[in-house]
Coordinates of C-alpha atoms and ligand atoms in Angstrom, one line a residue:
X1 CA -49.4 -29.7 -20.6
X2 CA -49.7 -29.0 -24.1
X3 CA -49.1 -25.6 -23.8
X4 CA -45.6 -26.8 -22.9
X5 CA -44.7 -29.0 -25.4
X6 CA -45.6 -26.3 -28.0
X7 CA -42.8 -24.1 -26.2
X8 CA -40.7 -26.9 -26.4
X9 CA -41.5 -27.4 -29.9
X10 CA -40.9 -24.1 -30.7
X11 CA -37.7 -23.9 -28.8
X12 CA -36.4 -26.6 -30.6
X13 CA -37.8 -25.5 -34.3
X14 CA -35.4 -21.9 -32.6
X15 CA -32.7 -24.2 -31.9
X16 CA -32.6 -25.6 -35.5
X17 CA -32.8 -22.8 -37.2
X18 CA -29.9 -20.8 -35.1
X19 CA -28.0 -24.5 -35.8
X20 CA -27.3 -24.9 -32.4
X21 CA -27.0 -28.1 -30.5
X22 CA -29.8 -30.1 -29.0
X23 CA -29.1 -28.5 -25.7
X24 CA -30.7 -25.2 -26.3
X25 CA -33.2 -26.9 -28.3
X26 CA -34.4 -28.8 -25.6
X27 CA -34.0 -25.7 -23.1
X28 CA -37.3 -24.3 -22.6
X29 CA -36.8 -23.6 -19.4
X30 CA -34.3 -21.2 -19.1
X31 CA -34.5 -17.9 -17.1
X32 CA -33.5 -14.5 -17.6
X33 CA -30.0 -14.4 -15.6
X34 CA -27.7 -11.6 -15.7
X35 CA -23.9 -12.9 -15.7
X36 CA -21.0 -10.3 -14.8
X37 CA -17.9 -12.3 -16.3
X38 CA -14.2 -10.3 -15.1
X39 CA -10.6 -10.6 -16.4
X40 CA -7.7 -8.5 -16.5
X41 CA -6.5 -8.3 -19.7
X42 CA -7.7 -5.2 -22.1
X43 CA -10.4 -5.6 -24.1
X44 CA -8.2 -5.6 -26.9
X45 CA -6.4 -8.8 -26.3
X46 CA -7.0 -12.3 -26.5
X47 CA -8.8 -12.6 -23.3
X48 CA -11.0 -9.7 -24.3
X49 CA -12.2 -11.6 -28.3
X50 CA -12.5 -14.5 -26.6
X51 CA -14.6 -12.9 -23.4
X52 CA -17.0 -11.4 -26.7
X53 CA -17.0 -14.2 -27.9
X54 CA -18.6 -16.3 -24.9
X55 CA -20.9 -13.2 -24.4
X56 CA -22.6 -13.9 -27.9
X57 CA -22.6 -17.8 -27.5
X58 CA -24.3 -17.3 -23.8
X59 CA -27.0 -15.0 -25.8
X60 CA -27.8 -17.2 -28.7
X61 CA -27.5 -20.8 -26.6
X62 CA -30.3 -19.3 -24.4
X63 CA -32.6 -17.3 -26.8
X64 CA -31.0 -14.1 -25.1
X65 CA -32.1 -14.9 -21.6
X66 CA -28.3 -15.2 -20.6
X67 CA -27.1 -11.7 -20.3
X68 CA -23.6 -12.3 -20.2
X69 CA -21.6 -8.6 -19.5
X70 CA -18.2 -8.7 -19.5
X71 CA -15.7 -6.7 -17.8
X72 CA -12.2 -6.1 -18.9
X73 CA -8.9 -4.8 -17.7
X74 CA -9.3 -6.1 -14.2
X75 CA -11.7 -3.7 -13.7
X76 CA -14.4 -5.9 -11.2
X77 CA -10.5 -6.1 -9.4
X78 CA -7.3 -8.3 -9.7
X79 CA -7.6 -12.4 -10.4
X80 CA -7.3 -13.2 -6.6
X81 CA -10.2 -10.3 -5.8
X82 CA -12.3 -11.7 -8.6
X83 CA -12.0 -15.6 -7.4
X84 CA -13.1 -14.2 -3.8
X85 CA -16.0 -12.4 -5.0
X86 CA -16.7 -15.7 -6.7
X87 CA -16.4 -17.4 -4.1
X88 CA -19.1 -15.0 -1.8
X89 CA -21.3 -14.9 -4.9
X90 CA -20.7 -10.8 -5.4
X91 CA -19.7 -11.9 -9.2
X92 CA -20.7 -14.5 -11.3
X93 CA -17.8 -15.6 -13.4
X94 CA -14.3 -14.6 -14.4
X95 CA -11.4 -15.8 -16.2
X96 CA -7.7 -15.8 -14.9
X97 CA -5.0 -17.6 -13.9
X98 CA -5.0 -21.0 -12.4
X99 CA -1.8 -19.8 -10.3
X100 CA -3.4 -17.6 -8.0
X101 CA -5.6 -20.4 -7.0
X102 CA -3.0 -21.9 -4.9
X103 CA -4.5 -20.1 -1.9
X104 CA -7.6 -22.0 -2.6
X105 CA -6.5 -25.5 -3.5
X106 CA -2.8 -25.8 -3.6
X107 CA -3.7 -28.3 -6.3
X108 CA -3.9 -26.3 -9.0
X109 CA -0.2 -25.4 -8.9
X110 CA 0.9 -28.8 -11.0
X111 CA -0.2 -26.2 -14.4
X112 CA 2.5 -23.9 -12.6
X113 CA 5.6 -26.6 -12.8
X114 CA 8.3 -25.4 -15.4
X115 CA 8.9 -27.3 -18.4
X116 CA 6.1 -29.5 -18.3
X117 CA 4.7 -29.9 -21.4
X118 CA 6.6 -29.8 -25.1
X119 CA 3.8 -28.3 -27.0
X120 CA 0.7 -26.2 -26.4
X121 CA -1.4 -29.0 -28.1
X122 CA 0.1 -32.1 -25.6
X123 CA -1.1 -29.6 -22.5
X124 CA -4.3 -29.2 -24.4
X125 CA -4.9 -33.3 -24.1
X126 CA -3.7 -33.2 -20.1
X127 CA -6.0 -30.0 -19.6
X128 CA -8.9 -31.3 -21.4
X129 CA -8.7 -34.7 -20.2
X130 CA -9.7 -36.3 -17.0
X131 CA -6.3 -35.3 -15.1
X132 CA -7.8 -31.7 -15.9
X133 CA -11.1 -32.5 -15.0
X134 CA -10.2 -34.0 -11.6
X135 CA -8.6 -30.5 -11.2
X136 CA -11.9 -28.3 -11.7
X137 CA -13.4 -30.4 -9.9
X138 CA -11.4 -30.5 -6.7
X139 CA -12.4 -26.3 -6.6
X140 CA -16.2 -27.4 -5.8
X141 CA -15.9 -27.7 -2.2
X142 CA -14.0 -24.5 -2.2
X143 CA -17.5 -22.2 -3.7
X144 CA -16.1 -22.4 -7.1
X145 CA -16.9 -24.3 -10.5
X146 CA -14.1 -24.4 -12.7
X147 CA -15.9 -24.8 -16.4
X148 CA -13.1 -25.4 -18.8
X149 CA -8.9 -24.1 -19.6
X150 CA -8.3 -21.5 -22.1
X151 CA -4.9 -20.6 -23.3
X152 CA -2.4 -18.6 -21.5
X153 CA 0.4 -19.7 -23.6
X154 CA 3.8 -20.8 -23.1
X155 CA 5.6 -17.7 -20.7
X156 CA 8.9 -15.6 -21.9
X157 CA 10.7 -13.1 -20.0
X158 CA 11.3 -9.3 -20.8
X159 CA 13.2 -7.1 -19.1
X160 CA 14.5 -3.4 -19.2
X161 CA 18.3 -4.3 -18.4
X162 CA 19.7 -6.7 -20.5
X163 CA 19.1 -9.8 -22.7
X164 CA 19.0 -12.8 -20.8
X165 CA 21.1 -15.3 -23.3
X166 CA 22.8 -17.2 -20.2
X167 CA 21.4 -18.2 -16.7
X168 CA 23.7 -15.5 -15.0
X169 CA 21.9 -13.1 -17.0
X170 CA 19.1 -13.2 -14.6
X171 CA 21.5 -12.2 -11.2
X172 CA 19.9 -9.4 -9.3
X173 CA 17.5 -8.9 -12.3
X174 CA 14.1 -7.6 -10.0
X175 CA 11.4 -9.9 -11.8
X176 CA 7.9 -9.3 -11.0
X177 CA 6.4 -12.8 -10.9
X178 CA 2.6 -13.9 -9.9
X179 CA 1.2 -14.2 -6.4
X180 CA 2.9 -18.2 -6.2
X181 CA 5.2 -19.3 -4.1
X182 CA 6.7 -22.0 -6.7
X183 CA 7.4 -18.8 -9.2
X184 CA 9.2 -17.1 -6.4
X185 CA 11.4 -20.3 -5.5
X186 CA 12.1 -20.8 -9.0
X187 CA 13.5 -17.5 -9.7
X188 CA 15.0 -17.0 -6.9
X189 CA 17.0 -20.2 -7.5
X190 CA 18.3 -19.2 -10.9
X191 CA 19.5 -15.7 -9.2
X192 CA 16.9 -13.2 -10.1
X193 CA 15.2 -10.9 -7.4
X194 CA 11.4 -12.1 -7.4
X195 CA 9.1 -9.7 -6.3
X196 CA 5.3 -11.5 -6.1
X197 CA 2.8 -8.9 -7.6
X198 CA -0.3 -8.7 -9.3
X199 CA -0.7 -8.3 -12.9
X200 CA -2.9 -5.4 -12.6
X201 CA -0.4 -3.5 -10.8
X202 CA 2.4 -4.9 -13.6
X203 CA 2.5 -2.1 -16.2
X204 CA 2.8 1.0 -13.9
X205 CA 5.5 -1.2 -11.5
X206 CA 7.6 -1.5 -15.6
X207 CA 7.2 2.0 -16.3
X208 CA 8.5 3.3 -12.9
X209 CA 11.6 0.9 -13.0
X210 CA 10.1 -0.6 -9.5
X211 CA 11.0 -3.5 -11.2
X212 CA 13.3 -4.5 -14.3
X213 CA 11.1 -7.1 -16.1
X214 CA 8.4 -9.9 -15.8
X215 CA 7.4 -13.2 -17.6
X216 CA 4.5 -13.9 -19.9
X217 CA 3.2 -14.8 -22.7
X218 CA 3.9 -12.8 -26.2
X219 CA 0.4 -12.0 -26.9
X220 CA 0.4 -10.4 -23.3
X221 CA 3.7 -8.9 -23.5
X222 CA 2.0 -7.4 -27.2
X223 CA -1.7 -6.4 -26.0
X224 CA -0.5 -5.2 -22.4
X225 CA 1.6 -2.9 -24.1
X226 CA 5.0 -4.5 -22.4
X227 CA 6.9 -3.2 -25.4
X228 CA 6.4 0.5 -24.6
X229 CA 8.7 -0.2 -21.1
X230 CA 10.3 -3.0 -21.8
X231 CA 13.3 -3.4 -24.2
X232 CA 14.5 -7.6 -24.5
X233 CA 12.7 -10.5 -24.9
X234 CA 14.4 -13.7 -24.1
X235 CA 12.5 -16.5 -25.2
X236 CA 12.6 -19.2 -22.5
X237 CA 9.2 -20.7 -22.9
X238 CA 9.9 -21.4 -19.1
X239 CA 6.0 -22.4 -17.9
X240 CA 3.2 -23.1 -20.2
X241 CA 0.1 -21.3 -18.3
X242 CA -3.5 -22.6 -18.8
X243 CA -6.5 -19.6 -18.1
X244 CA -9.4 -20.9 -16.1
X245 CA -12.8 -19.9 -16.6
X246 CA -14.6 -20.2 -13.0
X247 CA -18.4 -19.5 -12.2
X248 CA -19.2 -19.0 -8.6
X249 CA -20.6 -22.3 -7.0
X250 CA -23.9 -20.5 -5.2
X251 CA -24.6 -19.3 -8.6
X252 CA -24.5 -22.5 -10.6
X253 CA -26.4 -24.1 -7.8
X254 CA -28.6 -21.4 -8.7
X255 CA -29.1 -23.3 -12.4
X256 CA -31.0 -25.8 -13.5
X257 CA -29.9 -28.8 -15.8
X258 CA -30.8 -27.3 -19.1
X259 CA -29.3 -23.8 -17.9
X260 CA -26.1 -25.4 -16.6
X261 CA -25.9 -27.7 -20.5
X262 CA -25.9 -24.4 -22.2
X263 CA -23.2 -22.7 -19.5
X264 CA -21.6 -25.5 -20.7
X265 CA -21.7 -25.6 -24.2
X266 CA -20.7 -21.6 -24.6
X267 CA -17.5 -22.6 -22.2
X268 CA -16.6 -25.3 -24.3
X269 CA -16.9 -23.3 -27.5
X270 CA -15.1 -20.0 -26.2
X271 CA -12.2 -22.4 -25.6
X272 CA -12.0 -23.6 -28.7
X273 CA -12.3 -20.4 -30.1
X274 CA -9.6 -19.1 -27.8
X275 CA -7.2 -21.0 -28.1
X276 CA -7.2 -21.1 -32.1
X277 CA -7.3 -17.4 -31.6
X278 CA -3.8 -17.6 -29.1
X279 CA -2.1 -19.5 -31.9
X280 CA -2.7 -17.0 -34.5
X281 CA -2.1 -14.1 -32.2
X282 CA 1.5 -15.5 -31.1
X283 CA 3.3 -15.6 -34.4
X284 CA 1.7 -12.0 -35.2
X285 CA 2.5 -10.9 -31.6
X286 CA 6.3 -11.8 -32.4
X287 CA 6.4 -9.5 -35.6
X288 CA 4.8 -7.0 -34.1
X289 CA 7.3 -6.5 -30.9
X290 CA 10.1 -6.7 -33.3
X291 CA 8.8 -4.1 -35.2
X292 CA 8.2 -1.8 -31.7
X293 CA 11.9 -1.9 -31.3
X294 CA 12.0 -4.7 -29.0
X295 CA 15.3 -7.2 -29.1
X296 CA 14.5 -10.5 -29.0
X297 CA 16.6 -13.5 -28.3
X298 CA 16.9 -17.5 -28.3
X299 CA 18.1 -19.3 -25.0
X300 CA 21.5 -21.3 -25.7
X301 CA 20.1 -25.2 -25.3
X302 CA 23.0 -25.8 -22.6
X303 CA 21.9 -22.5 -20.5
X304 CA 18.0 -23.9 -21.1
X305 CA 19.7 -27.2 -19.7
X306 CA 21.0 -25.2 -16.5
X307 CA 17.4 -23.8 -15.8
X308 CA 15.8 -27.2 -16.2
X309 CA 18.1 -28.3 -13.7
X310 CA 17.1 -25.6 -11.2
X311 CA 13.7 -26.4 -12.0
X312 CA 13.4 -29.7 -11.7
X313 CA 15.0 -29.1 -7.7
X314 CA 12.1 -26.7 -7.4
X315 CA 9.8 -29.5 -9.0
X316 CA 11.1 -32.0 -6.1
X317 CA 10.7 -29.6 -3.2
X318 CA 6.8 -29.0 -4.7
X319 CA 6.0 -32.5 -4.3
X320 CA 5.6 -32.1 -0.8
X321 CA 2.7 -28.9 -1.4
X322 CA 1.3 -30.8 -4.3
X323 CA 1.0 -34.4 -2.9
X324 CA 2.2 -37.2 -4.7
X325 CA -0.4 -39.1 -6.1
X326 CA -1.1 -35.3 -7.7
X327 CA 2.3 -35.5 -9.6
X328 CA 1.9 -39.0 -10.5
X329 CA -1.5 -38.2 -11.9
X330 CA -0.1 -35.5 -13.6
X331 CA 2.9 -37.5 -15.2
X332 CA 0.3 -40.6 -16.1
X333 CA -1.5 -38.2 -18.2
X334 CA 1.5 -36.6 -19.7
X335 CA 2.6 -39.6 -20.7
X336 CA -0.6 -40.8 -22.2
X337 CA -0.3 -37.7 -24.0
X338 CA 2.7 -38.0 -25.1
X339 CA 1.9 -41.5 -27.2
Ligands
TF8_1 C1 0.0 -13.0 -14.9 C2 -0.9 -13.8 -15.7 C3 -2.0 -12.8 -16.3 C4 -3.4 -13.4 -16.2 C5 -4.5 -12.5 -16.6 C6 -4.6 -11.2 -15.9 O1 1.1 -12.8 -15.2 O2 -0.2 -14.4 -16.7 O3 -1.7 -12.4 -17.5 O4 -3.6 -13.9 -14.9 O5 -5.7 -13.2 -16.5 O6 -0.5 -12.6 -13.8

């Protein structure tokens, strides 16, 4: 008995002296757990700081008893093999996209519906809130824990043809686009040729003109090296993606309350950490692909106005996959966000 309140104690004395939260300092019980945490991006991106990042949070929230290792550039596989290995408990945690997760809870695709939100910080509000919460949650009953959102960012599309300044610009264009049906509907329907693929399979699909271009994020387009194949940018800021952090289910159950309060905490903080880091990274990310000779252009506002059009059909024909009290949820909290 009182041989455990002194570890208490003393974790707690730890606790205040690292100036962490009263979760670790309450944590004495806390096990030595080895964590193997995929993504796909390289190491040198923002997926890969922000992966470091939770690494060294896991370590000093649990006194180093969370041995957090993290592997980069899809190497533990592509977002759809991680989520399955997560799922059979052959890897712990990974962060990806949320739109590959349509297999697993068709759900998840609201984060997928173009021109949702009209700034980075209103999706952080619907993400973070309880609309974004009911969403991780809904992944339980499929073997996986969805912990919190990071920051994809708000998706562009390059190409090795031409600039894409008008809709028609897009006809015939072969655009790689992720593993979602919605994407290839949408694309389809403003006339390029969508070609679902996975990302890790992206840069070596650009280089060998299998296809013309694809759509994401600057800071993607920047630390997947885009800019070596690819020569215009058109900025349509078409979807704005959300990451996902996911543990698998049969390991959290594996936790106990303390452990799971500092899983927690570290997801929680490697957010926030991301997503400042995002918001740097873009405007640098922009300057940068100028400078490696890519050619970067605005979207008229009356061609924007022709692909909101198409996608709002595409939003009408999703209702059906999504359910509707899912897109009234998700408008109720947009609009909440919005005040
Ligand atoms: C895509 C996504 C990817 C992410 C990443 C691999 O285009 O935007 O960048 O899923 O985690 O596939």
């Amino acid at each position: 008995m009182k041989k455990t309140m002194l570890k208490t104690l003393t974790a707690a004395a730890l606790g205040l002296a690292l100036g962490v939260s009263a979760v670790s300092a309450s944590a004495a019980d806390i096990s030595t757990r080895l964590i193997r945490f995929g993504y796909g991006l390289n190491q040198d991106s923002k997926q890969g700081r922000a992966a470091d990042y939770f690494v060294q949070r896991m370590s000093e929230l649990s006194g180093g008893k969370f041995k957090v290792k993290a592997f980069g550039g899809a190497s533990l596989g592509s977002d759809i093999q991680m989520q399955n290995a997560l799922i059979g408990g052959a890897q712990e945690m990974m962060v990806g996209s949320t739109s590959t997760l349509v297999g697993i809870d068709k759900r998840m695709g609201v984060w997928d519906l173009p021109f949702l939100f009209d700034s980075a910080e209103q999706a952080d509000k619907v993400l973070d809130g309880p609309y974004g919460q009911k969403l991780l949650d809904n992944l339980q009953d499929q073997g996986l824990v969805g912990l919190v959102y990071w920051e994809n960012g708000f998706r562009n599309m390059t190409n090795s043809k031409r600039p894409i300044e008008k809709m028609s610009d897009m006809d015939g264009v072969k655009l790689r686009v992720m593993q979602n049906p919605m994407y290839l509907d949408l694309f389809k329907s403003m006339g390029a040729n969508a070609v679902p693929m996975s990302f890790s399979e992206l840069f070596t699909a650009l280089e060998t003109k299998a296809v013309d271009g694809q759509e994401n994020p600057v800071t993607t387009i920047e630390s997947s090296k885009f800019y070596e194949v690819q020569k215009y940018l058109s900025l349509t800021q078409h979807v704005y993606s959300p990451w996902i952090v996911l543990m698998s289910k049969s390991f959290w159950d594996k936790l106990n309350d303390d452990e799971k309060a500092i899983v927690m905490q570290a997801a929680r903080d490697s957010r926030d950490f991301e997503r400042k880091d995002s918001r740097e990274q873009s405007v640098k990310a922009m300057a940068f692909l100028k400078e490696h000779g890519m050619e970067i252009n605005e979207v008229a506002p009356e061609e924007l106005a022709k692909m909101r059009e198409k996608a709002a059909a595409v939003i009408q024909t999703q209702a059906s996959v999504l359910g509707q009290d899912t897109l009234d949820g998700l408008n109720a909290a947009i609009a909440a966000a919005k005040q």
